[in-house]
Short mmCIF file of C-alpha atoms in Angstrom, two decimals:
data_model
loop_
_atom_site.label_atom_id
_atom_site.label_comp_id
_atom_site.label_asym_id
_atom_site.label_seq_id
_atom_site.Cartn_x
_atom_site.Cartn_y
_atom_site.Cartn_z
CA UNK A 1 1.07 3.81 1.73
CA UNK A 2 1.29 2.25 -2.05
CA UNK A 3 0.64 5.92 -3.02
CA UNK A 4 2.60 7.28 -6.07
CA UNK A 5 3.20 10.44 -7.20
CA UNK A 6 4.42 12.30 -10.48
CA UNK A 7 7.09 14.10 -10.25
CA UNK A 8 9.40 15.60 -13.01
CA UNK A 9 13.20 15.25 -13.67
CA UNK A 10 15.23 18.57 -13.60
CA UNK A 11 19.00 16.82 -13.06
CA UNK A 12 20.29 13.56 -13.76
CA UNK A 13 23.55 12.14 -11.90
CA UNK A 14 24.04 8.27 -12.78
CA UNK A 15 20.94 6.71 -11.02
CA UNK A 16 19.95 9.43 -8.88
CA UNK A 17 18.17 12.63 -10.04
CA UNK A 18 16.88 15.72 -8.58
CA UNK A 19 12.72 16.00 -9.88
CA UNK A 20 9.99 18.48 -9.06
CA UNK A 21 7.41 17.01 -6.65
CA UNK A 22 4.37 19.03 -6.46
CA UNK A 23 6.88 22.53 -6.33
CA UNK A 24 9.44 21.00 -4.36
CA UNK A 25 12.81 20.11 -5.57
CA UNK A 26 13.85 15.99 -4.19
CA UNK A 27 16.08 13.65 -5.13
CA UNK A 28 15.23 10.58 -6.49
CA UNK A 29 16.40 6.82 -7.24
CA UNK A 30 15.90 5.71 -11.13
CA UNK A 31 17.93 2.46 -10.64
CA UNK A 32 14.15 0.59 -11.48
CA UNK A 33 13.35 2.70 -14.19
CA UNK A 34 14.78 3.19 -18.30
CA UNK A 35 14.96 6.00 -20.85
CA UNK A 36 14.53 9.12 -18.10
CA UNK A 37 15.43 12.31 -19.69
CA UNK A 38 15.69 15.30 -18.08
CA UNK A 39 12.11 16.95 -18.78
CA UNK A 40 10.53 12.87 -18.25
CA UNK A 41 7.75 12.59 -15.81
CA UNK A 42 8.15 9.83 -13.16
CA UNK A 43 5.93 8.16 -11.10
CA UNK A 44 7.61 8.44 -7.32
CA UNK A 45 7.29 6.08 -4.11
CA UNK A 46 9.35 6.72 -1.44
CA UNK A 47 11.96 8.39 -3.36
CA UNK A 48 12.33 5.85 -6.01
CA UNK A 49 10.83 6.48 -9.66
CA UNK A 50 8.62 3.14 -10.44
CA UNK A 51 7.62 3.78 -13.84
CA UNK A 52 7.24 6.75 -16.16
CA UNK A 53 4.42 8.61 -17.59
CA UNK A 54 3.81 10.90 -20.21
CA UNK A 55 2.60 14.64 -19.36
CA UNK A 56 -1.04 14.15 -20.25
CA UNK A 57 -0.76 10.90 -17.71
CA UNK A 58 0.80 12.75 -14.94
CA UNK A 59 -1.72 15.63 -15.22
CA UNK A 60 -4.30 13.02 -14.96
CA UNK A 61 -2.84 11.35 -11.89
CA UNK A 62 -2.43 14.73 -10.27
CA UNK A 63 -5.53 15.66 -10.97
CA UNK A 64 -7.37 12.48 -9.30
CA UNK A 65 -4.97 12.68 -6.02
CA UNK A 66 -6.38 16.03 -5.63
CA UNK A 67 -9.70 14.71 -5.81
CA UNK A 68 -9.42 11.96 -3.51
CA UNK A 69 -6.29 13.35 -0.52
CA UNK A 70 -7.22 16.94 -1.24
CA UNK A 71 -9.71 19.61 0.95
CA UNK A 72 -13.60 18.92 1.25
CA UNK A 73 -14.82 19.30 -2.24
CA UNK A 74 -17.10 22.86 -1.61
CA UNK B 1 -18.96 15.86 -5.44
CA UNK B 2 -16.45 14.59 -8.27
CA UNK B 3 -15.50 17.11 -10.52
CA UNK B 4 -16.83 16.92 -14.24
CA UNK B 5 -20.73 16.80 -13.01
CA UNK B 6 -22.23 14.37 -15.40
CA UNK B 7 -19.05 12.55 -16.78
CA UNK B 8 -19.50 9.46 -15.46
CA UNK B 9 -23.41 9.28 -15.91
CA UNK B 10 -22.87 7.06 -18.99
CA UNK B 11 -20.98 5.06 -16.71
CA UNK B 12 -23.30 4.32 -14.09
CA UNK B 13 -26.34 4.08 -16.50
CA UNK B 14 -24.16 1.03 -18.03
CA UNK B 15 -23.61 -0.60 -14.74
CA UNK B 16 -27.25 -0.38 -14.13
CA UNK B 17 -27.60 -3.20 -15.91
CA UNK B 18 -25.80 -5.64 -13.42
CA UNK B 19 -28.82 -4.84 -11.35
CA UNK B 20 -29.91 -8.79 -11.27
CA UNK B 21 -26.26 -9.52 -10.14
CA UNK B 22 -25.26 -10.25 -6.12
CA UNK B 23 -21.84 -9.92 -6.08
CA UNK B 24 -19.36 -8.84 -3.21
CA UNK B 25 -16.12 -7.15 -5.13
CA UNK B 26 -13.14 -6.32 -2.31
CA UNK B 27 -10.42 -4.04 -3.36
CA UNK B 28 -6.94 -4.29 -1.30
CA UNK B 29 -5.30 -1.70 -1.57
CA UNK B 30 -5.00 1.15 0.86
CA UNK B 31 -5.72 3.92 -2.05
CA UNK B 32 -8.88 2.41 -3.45
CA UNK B 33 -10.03 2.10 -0.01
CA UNK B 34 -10.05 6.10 0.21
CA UNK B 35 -10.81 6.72 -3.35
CA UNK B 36 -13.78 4.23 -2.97
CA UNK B 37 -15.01 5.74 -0.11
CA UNK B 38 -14.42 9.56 -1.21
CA UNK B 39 -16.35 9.21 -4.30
CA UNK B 40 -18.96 7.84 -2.39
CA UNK B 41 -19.06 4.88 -5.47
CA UNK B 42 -20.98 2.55 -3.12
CA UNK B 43 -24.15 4.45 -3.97
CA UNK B 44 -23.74 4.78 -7.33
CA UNK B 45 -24.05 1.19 -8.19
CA UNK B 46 -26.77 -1.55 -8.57
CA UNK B 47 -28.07 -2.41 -4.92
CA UNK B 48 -26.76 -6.33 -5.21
CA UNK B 49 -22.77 -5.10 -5.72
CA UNK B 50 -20.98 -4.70 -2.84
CA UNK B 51 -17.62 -3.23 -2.56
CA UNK B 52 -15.81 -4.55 0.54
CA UNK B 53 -12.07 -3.45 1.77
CA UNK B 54 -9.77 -6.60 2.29
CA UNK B 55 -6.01 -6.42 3.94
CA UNK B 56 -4.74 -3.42 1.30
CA UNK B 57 -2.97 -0.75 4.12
CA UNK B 58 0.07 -2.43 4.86
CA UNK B 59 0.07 0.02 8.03
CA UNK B 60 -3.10 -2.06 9.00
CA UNK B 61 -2.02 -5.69 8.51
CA UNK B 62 1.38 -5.39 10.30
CA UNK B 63 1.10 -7.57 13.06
CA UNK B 64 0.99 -5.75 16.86
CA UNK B 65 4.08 -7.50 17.70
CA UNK B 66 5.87 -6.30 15.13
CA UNK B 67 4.94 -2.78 16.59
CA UNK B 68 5.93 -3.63 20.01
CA UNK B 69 9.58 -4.83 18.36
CA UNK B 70 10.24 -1.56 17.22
CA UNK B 71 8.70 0.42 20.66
CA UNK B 72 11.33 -1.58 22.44
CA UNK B 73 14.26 -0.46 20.33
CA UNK B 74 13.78 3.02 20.14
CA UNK B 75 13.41 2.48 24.38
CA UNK B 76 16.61 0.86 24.33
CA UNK B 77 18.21 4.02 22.91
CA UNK B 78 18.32 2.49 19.06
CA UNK B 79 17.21 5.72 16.83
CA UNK B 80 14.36 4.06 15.22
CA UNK B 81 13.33 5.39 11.68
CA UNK B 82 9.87 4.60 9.88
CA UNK B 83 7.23 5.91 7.84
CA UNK B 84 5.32 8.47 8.74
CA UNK B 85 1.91 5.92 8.61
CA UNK B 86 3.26 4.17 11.05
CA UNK B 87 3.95 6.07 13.97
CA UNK B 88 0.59 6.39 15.67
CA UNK B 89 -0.03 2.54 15.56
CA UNK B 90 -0.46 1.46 19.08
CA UNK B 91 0.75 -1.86 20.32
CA UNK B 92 1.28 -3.69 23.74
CA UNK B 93 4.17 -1.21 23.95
CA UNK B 94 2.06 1.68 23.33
CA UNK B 95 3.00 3.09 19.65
CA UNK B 96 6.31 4.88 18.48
CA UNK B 97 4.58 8.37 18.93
CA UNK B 98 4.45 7.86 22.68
CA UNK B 99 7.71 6.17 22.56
CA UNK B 100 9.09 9.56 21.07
CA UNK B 101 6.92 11.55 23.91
CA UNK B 102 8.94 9.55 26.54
CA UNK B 103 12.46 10.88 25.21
CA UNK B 104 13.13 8.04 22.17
CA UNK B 105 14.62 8.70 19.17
CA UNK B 106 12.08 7.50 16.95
CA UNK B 107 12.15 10.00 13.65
CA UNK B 108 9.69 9.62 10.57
CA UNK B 109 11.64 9.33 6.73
CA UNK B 110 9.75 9.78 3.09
CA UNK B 111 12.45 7.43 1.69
CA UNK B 112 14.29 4.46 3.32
CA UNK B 113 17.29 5.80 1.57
CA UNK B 114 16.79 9.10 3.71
CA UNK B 115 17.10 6.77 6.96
CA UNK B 116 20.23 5.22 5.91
CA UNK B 117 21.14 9.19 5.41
CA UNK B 118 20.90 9.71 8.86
CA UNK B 119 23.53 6.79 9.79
CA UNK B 120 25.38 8.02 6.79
CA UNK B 121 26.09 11.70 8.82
CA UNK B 122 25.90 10.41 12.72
CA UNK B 123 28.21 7.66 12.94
CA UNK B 124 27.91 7.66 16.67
CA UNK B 125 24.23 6.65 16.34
CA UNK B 126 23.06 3.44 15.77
CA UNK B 127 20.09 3.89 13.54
CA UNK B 128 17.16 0.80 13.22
CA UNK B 129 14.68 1.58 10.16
CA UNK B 130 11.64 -0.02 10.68
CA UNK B 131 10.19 -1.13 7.09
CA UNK B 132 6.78 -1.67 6.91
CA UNK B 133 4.87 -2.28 3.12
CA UNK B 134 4.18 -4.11 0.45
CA UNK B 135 5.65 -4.97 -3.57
CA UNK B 136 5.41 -1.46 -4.05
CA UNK B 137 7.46 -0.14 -1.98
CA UNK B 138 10.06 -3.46 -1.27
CA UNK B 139 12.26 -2.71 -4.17
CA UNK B 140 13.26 0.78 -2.57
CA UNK B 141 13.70 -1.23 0.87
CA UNK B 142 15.88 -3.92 -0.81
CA UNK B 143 17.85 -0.89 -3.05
CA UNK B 144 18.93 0.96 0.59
CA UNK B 145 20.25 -2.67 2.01
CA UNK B 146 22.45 -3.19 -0.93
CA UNK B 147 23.61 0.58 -0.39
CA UNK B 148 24.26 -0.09 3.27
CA UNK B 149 25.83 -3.50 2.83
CA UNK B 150 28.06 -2.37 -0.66
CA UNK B 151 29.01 1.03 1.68
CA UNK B 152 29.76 -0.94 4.95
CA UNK B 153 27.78 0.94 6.93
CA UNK B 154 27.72 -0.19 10.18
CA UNK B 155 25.18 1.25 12.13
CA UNK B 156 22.53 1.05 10.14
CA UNK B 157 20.19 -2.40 10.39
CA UNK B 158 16.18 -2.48 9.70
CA UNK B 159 13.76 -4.30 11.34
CA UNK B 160 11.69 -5.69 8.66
CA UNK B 161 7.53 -6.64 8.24
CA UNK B 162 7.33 -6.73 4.47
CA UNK B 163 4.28 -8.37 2.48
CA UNK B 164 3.17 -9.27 -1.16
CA UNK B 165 -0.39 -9.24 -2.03
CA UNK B 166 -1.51 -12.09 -4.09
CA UNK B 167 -0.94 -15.01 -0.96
CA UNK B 168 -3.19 -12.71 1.18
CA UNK B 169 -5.58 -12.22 -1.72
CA UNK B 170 -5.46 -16.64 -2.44
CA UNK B 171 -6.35 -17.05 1.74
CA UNK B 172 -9.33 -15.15 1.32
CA UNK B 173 -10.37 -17.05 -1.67
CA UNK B 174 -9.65 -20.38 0.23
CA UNK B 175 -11.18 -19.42 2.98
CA UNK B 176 -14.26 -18.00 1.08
CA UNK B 177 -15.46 -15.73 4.99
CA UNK B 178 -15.62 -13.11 2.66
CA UNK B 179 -17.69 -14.41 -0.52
CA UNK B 180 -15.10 -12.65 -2.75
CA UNK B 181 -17.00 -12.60 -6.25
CA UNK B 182 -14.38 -9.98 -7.90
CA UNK B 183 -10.79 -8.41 -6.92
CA UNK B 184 -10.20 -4.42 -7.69
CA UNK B 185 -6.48 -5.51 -7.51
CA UNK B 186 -4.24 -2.65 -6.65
CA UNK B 187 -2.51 -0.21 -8.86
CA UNK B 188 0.78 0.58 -7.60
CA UNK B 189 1.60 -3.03 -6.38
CA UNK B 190 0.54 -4.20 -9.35
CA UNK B 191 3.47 -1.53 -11.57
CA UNK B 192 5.75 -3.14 -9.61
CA UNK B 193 4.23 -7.41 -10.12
CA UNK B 194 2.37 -7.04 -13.38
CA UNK B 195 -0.87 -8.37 -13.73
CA UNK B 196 0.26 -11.97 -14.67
CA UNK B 197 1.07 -11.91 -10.94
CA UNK B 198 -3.16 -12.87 -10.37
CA UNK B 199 -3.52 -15.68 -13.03
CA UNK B 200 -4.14 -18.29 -9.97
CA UNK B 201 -6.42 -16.03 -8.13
CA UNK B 202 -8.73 -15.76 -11.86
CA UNK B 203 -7.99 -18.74 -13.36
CA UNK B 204 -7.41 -21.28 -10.67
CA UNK B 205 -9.91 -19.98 -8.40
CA UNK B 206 -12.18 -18.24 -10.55
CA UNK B 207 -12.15 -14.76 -9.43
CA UNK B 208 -12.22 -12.53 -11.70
CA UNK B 209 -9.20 -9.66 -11.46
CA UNK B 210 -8.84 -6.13 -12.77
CA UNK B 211 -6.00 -4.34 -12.32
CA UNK B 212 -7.73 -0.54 -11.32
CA UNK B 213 -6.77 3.47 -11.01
CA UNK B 214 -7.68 5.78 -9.02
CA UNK B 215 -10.40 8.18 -10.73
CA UNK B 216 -13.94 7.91 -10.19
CA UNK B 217 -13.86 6.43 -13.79
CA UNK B 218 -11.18 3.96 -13.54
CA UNK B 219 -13.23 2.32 -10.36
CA UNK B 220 -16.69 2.58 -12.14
CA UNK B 221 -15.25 0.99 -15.40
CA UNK B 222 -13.27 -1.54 -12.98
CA UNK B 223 -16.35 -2.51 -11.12
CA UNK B 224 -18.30 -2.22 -15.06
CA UNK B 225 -15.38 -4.81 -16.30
CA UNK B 226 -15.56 -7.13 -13.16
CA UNK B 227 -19.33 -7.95 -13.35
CA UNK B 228 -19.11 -8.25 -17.12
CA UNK B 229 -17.06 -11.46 -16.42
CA UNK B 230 -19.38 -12.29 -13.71
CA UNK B 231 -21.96 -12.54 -16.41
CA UNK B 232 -20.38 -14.24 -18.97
CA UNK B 233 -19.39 -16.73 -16.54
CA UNK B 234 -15.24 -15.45 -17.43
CA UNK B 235 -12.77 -15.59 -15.00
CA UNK B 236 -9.27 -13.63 -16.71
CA UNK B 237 -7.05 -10.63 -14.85
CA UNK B 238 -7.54 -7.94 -17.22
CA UNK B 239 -6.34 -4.04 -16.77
CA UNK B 240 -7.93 -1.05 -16.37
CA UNK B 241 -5.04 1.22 -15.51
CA UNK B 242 -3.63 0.33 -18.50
CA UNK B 243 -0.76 3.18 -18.92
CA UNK B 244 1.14 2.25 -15.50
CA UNK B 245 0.55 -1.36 -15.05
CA UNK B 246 2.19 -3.76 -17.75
CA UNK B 247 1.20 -7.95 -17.14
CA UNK B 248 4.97 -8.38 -16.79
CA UNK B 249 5.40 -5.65 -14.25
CA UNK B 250 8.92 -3.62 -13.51
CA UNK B 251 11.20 -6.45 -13.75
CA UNK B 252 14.34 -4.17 -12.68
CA UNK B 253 12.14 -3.36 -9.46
CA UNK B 254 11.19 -6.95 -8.91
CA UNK B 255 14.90 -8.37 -9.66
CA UNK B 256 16.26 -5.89 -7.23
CA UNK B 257 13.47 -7.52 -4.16
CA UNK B 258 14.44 -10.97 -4.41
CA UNK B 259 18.32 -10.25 -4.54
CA UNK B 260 18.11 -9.29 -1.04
CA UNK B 261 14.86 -10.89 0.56
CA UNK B 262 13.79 -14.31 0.93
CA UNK B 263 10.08 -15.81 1.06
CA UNK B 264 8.82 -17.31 4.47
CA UNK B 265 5.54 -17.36 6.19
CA UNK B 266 4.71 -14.43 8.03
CA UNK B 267 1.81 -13.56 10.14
CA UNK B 268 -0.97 -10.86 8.85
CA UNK B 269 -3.66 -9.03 11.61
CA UNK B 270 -6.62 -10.56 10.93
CA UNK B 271 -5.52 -13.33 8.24
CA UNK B 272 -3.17 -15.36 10.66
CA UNK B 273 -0.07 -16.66 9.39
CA UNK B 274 0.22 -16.67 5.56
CA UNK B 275 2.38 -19.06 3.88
CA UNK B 276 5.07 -17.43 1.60
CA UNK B 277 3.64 -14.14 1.86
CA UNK B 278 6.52 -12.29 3.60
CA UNK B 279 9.60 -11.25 2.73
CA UNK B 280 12.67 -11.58 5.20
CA UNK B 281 16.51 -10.30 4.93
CA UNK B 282 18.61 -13.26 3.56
CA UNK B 283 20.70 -15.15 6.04
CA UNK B 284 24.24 -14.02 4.39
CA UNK B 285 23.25 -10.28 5.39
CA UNK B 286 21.55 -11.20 8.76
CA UNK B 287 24.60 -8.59 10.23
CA UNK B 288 22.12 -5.75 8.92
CA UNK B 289 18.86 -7.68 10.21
CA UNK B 290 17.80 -6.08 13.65
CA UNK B 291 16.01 -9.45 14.95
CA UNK B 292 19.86 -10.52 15.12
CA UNK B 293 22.25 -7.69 15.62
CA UNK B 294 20.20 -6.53 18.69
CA UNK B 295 19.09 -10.46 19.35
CA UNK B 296 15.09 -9.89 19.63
CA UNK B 297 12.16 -11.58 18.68
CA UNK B 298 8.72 -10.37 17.18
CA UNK B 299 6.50 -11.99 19.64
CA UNK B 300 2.77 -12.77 19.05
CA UNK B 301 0.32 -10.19 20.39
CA UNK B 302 -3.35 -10.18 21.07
CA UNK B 303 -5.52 -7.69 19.05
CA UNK B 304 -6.88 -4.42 21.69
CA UNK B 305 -9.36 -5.78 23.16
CA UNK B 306 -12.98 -5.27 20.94
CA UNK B 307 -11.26 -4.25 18.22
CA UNK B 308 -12.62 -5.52 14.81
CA UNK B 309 -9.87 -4.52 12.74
CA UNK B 310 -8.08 -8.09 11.71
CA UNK B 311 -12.50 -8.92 10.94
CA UNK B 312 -12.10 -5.94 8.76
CA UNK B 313 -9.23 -5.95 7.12
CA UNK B 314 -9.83 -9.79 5.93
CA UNK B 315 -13.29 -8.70 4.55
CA UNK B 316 -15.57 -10.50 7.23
CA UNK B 317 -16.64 -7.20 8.66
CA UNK B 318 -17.09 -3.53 7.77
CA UNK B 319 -16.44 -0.71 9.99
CA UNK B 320 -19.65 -0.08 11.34
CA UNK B 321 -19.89 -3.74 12.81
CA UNK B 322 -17.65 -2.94 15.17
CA UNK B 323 -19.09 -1.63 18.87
CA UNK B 324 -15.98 0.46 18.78
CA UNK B 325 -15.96 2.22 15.57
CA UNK B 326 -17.29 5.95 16.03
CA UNK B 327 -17.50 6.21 19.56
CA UNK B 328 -14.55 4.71 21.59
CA UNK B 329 -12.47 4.69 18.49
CA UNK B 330 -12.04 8.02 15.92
CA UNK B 331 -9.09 9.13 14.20
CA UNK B 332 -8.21 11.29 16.69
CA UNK B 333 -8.31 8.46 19.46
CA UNK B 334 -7.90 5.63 17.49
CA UNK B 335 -8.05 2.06 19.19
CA UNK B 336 -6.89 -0.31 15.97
CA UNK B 337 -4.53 0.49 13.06
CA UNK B 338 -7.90 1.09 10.73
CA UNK B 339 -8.81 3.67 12.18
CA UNK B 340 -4.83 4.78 12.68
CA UNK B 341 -3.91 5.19 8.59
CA UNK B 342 -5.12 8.06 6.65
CA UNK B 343 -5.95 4.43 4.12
CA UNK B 344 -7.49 2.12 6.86
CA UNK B 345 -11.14 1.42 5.45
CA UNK B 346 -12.05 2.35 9.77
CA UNK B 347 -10.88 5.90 9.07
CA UNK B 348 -12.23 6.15 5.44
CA UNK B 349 -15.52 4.99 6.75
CA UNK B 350 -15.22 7.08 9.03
CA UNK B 351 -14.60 10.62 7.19
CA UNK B 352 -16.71 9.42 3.86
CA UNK B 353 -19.77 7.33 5.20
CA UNK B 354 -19.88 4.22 4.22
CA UNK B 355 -22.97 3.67 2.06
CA UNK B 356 -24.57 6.65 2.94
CA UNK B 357 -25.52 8.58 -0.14
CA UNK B 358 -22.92 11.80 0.43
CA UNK B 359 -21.79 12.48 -3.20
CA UNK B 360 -23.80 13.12 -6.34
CA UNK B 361 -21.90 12.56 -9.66
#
């Protein structure tokens, strides 16, 4: 339930943004988080950004949550 | 098999090195549990090392009455919001699933903020969100009752079961059932507390701490980094996941769970009653704290009966001690909470093997 995921920010309106989870547009809360840019990866629990990551990190991170929640590996 | 055949052979030729060590190494966190068991890292490392799951899936160490609390609401005609993890947990009350079978309103939200949403646009409602989770995701909780309180908006309240880690992890050193040598501590808790948040559990007890991701890697140079203080007779918290997890954590995150929350002792299946391990809404804002507005209690509730999962999930069992696990209880008829979550070490078990050989790296 701790999972987190990276997401990236398209919009930014005060401490809410909209980001790009996986292909799908959500808002999200950046009231924990400094420096987001639009273009800044963030990593995303339950709607609120909890750190942020750089694009080679968030690669990474998608990378192993596809190994470990995705299909049987063939 | 993990992708990148052959990356991590380095890896497990260094750990083979440990192989005079005995040492039992629990991780507690929910993610681990799965990553642990989907890797299938049990096999790759020296025979004496043991990786154990302690009380990680906060799904799992919610206590049944907390459970039966929320059933009762959403009967009462409350429209009871909650994670999705938690809907298929069952209690005396039977679990908020059924509850929603028999004509409740119980609905599932990704975000609390997305439950306060839904008192936001149906003011004839009175919506309950039932949070459920640990320092991970407490910050977000505490963020949507400032929202609600700042906004007035009154019918929105949460029933609250909400843990932090490191008293849960300082029992099962006390109580040394488990013969903890080594903590995988967890990686997204540990963003939000920093890694200074398990000095006492390293230096004061002498367990030896790393902060771990989620690759096959990061748990294999974890593990690698654990028995290397084991060796050397060191005892420090040190980081693996290095990029995510500072020692001072997210202090904007952890500001934000306190200004909200007290601490009080709250009970744990499996681990009993835990001295400051819970967080509870603080009396100025009790109007938005369900336990008052609707005037219930979370009473105490026995674990179903045979059930292992409170053995389990504070490290005294595995999975496959229980008479349950397999036959009686699978995901798809689950009997305890482990076997419930998608992270309960029943259900990874379960799907992965335990220490069956089922992956080749």
């Amino acid at each position: 339930m701790c999972l987190a995921i990276p997401a990236r920010v398209l919009e930014i309106d005060g401490d809410m943004a909209l980001v790009d989870l996986n292909g799908v547009r959500v808002r999200a809360n950046l009231a924990f988080v400094d420096g987001v840019k639009v273009g800044s990866w963030v990593l995303l629990h339950t709607g609120f950004a909890i750190s942020v990551l750089t694009e080679e990190e968030a690669m990474e991170t998608f990378d192993i949550l596809n190994q470990v929640f995705g299909g049987e590996e063939k | 098999m993990v992708r990148g055949d052959g990356l991590y052979s380095g890896l497990i030729g260094d750990l083979k090195r440990y192989s005079y060590i005995k040492a039992t190494i629990m991780e507690v966190c929910g993610t681990h549990t799965m990553a642990i068991s989907r890797y299938g890292i049990r096999s790759l490392l020296p025979e004496g090392v043991r990786l154990i799951s302690g009380p990680g899936c906060p799904v799992c160490v919610t206590e049944p009455g907390a459970i039966s609390t929320a059933v009762q609401l959403a009967e009462s005609g409350v429209t009871l919001v909650t994670f999705g993890d938690m809907m298929r947990v069952p209690s005396a009350r039977g679990s908020l699933y059924q509850a929603r079978a028999k004509g409740a309103d119980v609905r599932i939200a990704y975000s609390p903020l997305d439950a306060l949403n839904i008192a936001v646009n149906n003011k004839d409602i009175s919506v309950c969100f039932f949070a459920v989770g640990f320092e991970t995701t407490i910050p977000g909780i505490s963020f949507t009752l400032k929202r609600a309180i700042e906004e007035g908006i009154d019918n929105f309240s949460m029933l609250t079961s909400l843990r932090t880690i490191p008293p849960a992890m300082e029992v099962i050193v006390k109580t040394g059932e488990a013969g903890v040598d080594g903590f995988i501590a967890p990686g997204h808790v540990s963003t939000i507390i920093g890694s200074e948040a398990y000095r006492d559990i390293a230096e004061k007890y002498g367990v030896p701490t790393v902060v771990s991701g989620f690759s096959a890697g990061d748990i294999l140079t974890t593990v690698s980094m654990i028995l290397d203080m084991i060796e050397s007779n060191e005892s420090e918290v040190r980081i693996q996941y290095e990029h995510v997890v500072k020692p001072e954590g997210n202090i904007k995150a952890m500001k934000m769970m306190y200004e909200y929350f007290n601490i009080y002792d709250i009970a744990w299946r499996g681990l009993g009653i835990i001295e400051k391990s819970g967080l509870k809404i603080k009396e100025e804002y009790s109007a938005i704290d369900a336990l008052c507005r609707y005037d219930i209690e979370i009473e105490e509730e026995d674990e179903p009966e045979g059930c292992l999962c409170g053995d389990v999930l504070a490290g005294r069992a595995i999975p496959p001690d229980c008479s349950l696990f397999g036959g009686l209880c699978t995901p798809s008829k689950p009997v305890g909470p482990c076997m419930v979550s998608s992270e309960g070490s029943c259900a990874a078990y379960y799907k992965y093997g335990g220490d069956r050989v089922r992956y080749t790296i």
